[in-house]
Tab-separated table of C-alpha atoms and ligand atoms in Angstrom:
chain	number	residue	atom	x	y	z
X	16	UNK	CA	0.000	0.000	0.000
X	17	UNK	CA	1.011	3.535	-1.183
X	18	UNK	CA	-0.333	6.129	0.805
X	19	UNK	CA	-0.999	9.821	-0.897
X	20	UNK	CA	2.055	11.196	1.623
X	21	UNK	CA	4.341	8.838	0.559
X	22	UNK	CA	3.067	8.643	-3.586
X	23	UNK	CA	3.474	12.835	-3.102
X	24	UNK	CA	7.113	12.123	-1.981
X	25	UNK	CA	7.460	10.064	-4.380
X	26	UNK	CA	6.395	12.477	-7.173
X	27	UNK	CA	9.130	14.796	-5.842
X	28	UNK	CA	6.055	17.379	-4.872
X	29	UNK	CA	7.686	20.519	-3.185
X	30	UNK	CA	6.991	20.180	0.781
X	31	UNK	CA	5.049	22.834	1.228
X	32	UNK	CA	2.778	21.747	-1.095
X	33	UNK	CA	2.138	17.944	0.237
X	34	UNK	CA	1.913	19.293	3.778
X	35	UNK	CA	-1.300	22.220	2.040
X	36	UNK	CA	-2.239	18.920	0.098
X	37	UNK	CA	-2.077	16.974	3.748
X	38	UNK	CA	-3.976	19.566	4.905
X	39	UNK	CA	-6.679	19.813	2.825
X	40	UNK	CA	-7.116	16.172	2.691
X	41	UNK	CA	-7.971	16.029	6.507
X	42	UNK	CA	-10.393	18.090	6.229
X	43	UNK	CA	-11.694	16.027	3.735
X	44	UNK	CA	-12.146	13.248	6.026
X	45	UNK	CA	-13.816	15.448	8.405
X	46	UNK	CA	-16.665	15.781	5.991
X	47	UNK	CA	-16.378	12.220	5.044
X	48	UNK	CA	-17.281	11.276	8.793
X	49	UNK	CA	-20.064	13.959	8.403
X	50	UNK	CA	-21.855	12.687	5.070
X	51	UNK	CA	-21.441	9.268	6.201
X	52	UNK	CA	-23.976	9.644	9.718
X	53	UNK	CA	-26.274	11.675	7.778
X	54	UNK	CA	-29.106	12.327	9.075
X	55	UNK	CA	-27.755	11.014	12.835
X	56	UNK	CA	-25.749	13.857	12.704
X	57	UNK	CA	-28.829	16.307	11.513
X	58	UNK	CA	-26.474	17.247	8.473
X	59	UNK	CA	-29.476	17.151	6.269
X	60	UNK	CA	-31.641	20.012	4.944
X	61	UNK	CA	-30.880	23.188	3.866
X	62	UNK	CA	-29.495	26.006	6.163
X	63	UNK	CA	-32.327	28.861	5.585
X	64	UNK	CA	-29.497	30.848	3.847
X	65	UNK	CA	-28.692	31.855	0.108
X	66	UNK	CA	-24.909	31.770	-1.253
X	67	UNK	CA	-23.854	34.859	-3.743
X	68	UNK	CA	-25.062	32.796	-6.823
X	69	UNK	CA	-28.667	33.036	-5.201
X	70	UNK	CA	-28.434	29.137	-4.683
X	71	UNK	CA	-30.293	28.231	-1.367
X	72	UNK	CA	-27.040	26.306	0.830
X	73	UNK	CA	-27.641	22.937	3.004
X	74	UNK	CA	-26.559	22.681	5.666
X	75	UNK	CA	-23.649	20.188	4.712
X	76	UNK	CA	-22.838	22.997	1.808
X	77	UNK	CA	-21.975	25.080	4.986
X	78	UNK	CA	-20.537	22.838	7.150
X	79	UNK	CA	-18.088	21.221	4.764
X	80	UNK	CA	-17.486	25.027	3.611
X	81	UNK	CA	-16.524	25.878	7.255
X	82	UNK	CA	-14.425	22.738	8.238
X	83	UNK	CA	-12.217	23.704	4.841
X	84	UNK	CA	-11.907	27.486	5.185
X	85	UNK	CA	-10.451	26.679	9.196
X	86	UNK	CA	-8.068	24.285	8.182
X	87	UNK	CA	-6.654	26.078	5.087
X	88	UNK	CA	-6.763	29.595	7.123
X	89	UNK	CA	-4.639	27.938	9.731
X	90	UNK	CA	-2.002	26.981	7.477
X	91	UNK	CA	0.759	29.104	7.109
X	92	UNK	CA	1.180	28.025	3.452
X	93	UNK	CA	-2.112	29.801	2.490
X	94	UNK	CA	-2.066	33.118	1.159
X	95	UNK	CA	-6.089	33.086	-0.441
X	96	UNK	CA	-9.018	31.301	-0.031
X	97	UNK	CA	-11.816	31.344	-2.519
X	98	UNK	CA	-15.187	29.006	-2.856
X	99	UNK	CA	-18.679	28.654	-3.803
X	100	UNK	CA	-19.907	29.613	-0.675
X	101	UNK	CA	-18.561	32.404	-0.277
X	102	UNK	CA	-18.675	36.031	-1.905
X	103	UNK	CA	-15.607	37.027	-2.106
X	104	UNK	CA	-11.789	35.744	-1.738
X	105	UNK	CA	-10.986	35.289	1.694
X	106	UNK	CA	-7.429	36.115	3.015
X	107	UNK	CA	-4.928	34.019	4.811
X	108	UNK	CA	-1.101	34.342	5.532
X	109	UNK	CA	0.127	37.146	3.468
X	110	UNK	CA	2.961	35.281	3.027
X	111	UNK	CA	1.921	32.378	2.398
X	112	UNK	CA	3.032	30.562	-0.798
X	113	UNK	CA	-0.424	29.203	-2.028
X	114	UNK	CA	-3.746	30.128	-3.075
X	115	UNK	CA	-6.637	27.579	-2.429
X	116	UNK	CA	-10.592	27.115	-4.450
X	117	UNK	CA	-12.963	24.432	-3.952
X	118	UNK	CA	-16.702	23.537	-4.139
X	119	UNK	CA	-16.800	22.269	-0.746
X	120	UNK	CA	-20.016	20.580	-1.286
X	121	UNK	CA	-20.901	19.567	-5.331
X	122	UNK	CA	-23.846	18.055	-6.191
X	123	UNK	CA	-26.072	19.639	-3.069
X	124	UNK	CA	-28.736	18.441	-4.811
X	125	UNK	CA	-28.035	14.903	-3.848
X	126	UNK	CA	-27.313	15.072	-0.348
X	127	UNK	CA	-30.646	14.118	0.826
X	128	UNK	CA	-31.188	11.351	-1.046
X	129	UNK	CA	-27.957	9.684	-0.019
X	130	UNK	CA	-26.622	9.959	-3.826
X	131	UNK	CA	-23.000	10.818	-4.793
X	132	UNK	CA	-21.544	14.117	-3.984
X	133	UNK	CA	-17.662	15.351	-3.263
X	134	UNK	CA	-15.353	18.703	-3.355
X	135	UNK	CA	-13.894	19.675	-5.759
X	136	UNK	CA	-10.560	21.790	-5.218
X	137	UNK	CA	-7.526	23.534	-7.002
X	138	UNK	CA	-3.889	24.902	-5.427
X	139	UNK	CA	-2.672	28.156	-7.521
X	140	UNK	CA	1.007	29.612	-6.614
X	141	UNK	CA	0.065	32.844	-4.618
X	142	UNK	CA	0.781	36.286	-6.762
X	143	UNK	CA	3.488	37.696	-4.770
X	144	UNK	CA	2.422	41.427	-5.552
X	145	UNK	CA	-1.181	40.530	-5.441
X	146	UNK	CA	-3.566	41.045	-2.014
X	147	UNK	CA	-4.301	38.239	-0.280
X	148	UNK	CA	-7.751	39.264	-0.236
X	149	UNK	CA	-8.166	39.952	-3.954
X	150	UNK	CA	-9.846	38.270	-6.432
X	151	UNK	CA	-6.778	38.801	-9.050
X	152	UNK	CA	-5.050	35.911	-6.756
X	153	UNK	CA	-7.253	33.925	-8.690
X	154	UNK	CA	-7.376	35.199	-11.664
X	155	UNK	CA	-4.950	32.891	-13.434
X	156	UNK	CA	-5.563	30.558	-16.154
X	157	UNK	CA	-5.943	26.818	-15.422
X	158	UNK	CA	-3.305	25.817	-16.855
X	159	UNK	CA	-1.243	27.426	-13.644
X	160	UNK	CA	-2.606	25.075	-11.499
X	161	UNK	CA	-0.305	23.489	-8.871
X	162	UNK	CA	-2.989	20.620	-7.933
X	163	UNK	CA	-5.986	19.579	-8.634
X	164	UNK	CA	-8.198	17.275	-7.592
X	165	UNK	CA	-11.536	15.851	-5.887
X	166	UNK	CA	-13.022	13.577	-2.917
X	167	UNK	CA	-16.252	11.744	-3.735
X	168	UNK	CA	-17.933	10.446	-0.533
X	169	UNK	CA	-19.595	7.571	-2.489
X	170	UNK	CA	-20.111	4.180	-0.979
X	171	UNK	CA	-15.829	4.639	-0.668
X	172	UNK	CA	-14.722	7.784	-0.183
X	173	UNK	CA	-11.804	8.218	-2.596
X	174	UNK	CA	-9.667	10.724	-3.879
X	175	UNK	CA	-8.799	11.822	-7.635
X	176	UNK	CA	-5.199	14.140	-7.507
X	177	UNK	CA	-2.872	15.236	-10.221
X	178	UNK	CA	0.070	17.791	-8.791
X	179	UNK	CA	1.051	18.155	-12.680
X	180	UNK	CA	1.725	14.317	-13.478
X	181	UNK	CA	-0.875	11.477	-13.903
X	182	UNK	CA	-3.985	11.557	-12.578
X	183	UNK	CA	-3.961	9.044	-9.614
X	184	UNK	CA	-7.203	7.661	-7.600
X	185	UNK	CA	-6.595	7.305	-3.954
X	186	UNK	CA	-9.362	5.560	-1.590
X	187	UNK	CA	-9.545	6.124	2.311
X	188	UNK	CA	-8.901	3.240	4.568
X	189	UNK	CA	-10.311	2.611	7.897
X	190	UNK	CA	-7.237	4.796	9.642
X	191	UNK	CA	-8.352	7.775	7.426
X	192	UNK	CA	-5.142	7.577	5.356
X	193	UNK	CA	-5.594	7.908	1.132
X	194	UNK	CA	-4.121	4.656	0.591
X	195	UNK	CA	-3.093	4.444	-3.498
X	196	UNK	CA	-5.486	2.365	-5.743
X	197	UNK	CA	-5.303	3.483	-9.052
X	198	UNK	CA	-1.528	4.913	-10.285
X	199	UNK	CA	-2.604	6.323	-13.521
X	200	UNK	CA	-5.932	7.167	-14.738
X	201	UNK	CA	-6.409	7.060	-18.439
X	202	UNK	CA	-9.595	7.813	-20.553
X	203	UNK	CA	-10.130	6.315	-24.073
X	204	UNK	CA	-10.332	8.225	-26.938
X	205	UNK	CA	-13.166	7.071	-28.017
X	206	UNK	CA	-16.257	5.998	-26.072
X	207	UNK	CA	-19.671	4.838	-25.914
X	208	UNK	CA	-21.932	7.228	-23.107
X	209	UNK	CA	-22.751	10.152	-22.732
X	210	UNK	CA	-23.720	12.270	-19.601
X	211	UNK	CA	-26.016	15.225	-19.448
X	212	UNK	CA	-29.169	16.745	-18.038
X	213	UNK	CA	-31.560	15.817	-21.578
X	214	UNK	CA	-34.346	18.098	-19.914
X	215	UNK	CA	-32.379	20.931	-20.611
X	216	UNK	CA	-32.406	19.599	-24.690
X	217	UNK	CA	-34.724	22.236	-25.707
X	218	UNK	CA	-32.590	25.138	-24.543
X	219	UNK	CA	-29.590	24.493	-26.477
X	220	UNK	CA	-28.375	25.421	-29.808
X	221	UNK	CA	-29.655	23.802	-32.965
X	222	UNK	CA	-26.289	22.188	-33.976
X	223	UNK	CA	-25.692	20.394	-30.223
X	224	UNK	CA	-29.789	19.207	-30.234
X	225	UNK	CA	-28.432	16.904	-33.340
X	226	UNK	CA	-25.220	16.099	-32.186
X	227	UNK	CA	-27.219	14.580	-29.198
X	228	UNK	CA	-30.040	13.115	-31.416
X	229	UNK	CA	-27.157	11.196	-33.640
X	230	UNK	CA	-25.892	9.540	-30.545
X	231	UNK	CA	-29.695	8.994	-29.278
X	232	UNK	CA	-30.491	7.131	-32.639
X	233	UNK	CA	-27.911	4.726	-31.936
X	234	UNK	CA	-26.509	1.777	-34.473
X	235	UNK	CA	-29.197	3.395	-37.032
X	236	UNK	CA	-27.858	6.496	-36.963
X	237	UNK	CA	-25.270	8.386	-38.676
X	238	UNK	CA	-23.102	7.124	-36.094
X	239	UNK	CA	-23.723	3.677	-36.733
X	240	UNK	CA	-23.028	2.868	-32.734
X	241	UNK	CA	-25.047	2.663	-29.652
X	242	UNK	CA	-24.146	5.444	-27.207
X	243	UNK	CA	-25.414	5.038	-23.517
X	244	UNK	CA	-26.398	7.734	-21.300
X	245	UNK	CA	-25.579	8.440	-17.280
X	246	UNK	CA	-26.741	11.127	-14.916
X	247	UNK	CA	-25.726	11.627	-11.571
X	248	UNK	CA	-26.790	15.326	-11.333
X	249	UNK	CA	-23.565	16.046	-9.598
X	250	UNK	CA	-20.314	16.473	-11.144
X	251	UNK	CA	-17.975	14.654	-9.045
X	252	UNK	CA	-19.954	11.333	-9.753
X	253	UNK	CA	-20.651	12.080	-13.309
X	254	UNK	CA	-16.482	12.974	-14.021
X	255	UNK	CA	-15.890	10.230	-11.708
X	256	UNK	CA	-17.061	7.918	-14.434
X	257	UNK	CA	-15.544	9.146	-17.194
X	258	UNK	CA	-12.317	8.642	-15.363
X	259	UNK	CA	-13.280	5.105	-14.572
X	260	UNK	CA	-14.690	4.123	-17.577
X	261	UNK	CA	-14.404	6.670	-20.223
X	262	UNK	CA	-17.421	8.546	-21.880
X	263	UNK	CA	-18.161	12.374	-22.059
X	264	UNK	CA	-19.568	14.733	-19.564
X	265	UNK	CA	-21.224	17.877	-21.050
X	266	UNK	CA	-22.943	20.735	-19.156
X	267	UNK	CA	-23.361	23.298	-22.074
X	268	UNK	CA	-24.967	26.708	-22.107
X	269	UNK	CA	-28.313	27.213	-22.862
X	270	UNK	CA	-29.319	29.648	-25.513
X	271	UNK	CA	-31.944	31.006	-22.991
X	272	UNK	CA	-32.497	31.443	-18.984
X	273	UNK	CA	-30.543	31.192	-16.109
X	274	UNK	CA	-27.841	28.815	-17.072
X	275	UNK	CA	-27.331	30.893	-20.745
X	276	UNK	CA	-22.759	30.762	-20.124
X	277	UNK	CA	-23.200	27.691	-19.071
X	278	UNK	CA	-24.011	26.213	-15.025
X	279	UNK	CA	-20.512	25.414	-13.950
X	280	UNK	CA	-18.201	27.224	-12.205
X	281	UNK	CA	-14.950	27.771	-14.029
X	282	UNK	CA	-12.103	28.322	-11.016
X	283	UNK	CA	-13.478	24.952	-8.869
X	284	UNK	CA	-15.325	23.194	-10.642
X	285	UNK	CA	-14.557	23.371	-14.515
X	286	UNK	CA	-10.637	23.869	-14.229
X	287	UNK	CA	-9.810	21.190	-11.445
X	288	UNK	CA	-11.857	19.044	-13.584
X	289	UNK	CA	-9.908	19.646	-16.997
X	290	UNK	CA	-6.565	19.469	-15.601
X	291	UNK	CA	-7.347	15.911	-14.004
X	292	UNK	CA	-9.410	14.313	-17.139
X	293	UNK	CA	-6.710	16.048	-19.404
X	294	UNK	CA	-3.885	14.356	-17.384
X	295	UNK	CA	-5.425	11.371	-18.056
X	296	UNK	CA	-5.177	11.784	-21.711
X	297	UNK	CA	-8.655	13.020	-22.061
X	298	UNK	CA	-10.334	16.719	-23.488
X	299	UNK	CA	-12.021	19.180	-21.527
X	300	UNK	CA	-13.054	22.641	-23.553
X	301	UNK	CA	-15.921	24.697	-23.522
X	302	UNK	CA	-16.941	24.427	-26.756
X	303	UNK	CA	-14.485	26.607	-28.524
X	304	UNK	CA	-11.042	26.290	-26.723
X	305	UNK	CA	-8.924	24.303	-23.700
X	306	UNK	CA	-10.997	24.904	-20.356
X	307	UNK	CA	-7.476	25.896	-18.871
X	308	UNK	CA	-6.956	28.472	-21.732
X	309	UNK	CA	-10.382	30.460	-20.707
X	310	UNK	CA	-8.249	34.017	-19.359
X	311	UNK	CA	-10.694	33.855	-15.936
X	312	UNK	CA	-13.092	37.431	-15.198
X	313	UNK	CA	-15.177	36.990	-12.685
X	314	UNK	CA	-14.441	34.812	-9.257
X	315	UNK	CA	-17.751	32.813	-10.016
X	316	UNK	CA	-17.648	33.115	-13.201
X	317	UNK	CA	-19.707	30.252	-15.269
X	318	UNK	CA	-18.306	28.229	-18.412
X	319	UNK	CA	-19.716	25.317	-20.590
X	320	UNK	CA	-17.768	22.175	-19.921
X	321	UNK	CA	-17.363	19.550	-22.211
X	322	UNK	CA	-15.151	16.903	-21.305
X	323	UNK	CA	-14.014	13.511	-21.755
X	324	UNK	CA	-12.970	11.074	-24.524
X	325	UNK	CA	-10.867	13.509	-26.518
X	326	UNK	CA	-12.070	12.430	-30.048
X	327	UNK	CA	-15.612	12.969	-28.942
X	328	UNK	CA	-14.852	16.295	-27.016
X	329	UNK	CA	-12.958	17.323	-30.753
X	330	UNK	CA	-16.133	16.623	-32.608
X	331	UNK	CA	-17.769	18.743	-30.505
X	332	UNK	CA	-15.903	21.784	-30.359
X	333	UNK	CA	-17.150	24.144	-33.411
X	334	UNK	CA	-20.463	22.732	-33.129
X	335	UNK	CA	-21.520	24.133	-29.718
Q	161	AHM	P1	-23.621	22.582	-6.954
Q	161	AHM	O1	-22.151	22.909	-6.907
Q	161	AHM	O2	-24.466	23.664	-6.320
Q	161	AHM	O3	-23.933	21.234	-6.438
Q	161	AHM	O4	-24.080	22.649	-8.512
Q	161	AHM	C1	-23.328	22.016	-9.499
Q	161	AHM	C2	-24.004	20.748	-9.927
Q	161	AHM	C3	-23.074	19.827	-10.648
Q	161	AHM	O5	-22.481	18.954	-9.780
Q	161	AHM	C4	-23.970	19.109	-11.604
Q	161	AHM	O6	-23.292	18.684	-12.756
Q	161	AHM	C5	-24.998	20.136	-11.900
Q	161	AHM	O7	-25.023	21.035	-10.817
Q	161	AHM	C6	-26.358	19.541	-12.069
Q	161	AHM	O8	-27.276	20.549	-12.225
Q	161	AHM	P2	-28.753	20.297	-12.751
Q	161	AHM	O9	-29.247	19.045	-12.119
Q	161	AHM	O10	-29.462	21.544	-12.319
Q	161	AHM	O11	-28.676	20.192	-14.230
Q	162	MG	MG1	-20.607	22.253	-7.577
């Protein structure tokens, strides 16, 4: 057994950084412990509050937000923190060397119904010249990502990282230690499912409602293949697959409402998600270019995410 402290050292990761990862990861188990009593430890609901994006929070959205933002701020390797729960960039150690996003909670959605959800999370080198409590720290493009990586609390809780080389999959043993099962992730080329939310069909553009329909209509199709189709309705689980078993995972923008740039956040959700599925051979883009070539604006800002099997994610880009 491998665990992630000794694969880090391994991987010649500077020590700084495997102590912030070290850090980060046991906070992770501290929500792992949380999710997995539920509703014993009246986790469940939502938490009568709204986040900046409008989005009403549970109450594991905020307690998984506040067991991360007290772990990182006590780190004296953390300069920033940013995350979905909160408005803006909070600062740590001026001088510290690293700047740390996550979704401390995705897939919200599921937590009452005991489905799949995880955080999501990405390490930045902090802008020396930059405040720690500015939203520039983050405005860097993914590509400049240190680490990147997710937890999925799923019937194992287990642990996705890439520091720059492969993607590897971690899952937590009984001691709370990321013991190594999976050294290098790797997504086919090719593939045969597809995951997205088809009620949203109607909303998007003309040229991605028959890209769907041609993998819909199967081995009579233009395709001349069946494609099948997975939704988790969270992230983690859906990307989770793809890494396991290939496939794409598309969240694109609708051409009307609420979700018209797309639903997914671009600093910790979209970009920790390309860096890991592209490390693993795969595509992520949002249609037109690399995810991690989108210059960032906003500190919430929303992208379309297509990612996945990289000849499928090609065909798509231009279309969308
Ligand atoms: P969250 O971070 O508030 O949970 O929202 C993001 C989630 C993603 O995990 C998932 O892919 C998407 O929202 C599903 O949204 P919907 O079911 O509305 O299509
Ligand atoms: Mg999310």
């Amino acid at each position: 057994m491998q665990s992630v402290a000794s694969q880090l050292n391994q991987d010649k990761t500077p020590a700084p950084l495997t102590e912030l990862v070290l850090t980060l990861l046991s906070a992770s188990t501290a929500i792992a412990h949380k999710v997995r009593q539920g509703a014993l430890a009246g986790v469940l609901g939502s938490a009568a509050q709204q986040n900046v994006q409008g989005e009403t929070q549970k109450k594991l959205d905020v307690i998984a937000n506040d067991i991360l933002k007290e772990a990182l701020l006590a780190s004296a390797h953390v300069k920033s923190v940013a995350s979905e729960e909160e408005d803006n960039v909070v600062p740590g150690n001026p001088s510290g060397a690293y700047v740390v996003a996550f979704d401390p909670l995705d897939g919200s959605s599921n937590i009452d119904i005991n489905g799949q959800i995880g955080t999501i999370f990405t390490i930045y080198r902090a802008l020396p010249d930059v405040a720690a409590d500015s939203h520039k720290q983050f405005a860097q493009q993914g590509r400049a990502q240190v680490c990147a990586g997710y937890v999925l609390y799923g019937p194992s809780t287990q642990l996705a990282l890439t520091t720059g080389g492969p993607s590897r999959l971690y899952t937590l043993d009984p001691h709370d230690t990321y013991q190594l099962t999976q050294a290098e992730l790797a997504i086919a080329p090719e593939c045969q499912e597809f995951s997205v939310n088809m009620s949203n069909l109607r909303h998007w553009s003309p040229a991605l409602q028959g890209y769907i329909q041609s993998l819909q209509a199967g081995k009579d199709g233009v395709r001349s293949k069946d494609f099948n189709m997975r939704w988790n309705g969270a992230m983690v689980g859906d990307v989770h697959r793809v890494l396991m078993r290939g496939g794409i995972f598309l969240y694109p923008a609708n051409t009307q409402g609420a979700v018209h740039n797309g639903k997914l956040r671009l600093l910790y959700e979209a970009n920790p998600m390309a860096l890991l599925v592209e490390r693993a051979g795969g595509r992520a883009s949002d249609g037109k270019q690399a995810i991690l070539d989108i210059e960032p604006g906003t500190l919430h800002q929303r992208v379309p995410v297509f990612m996945g099997a990289a000849q499928e994610v090609a065909k798509l880009e231009g279309l969308v």
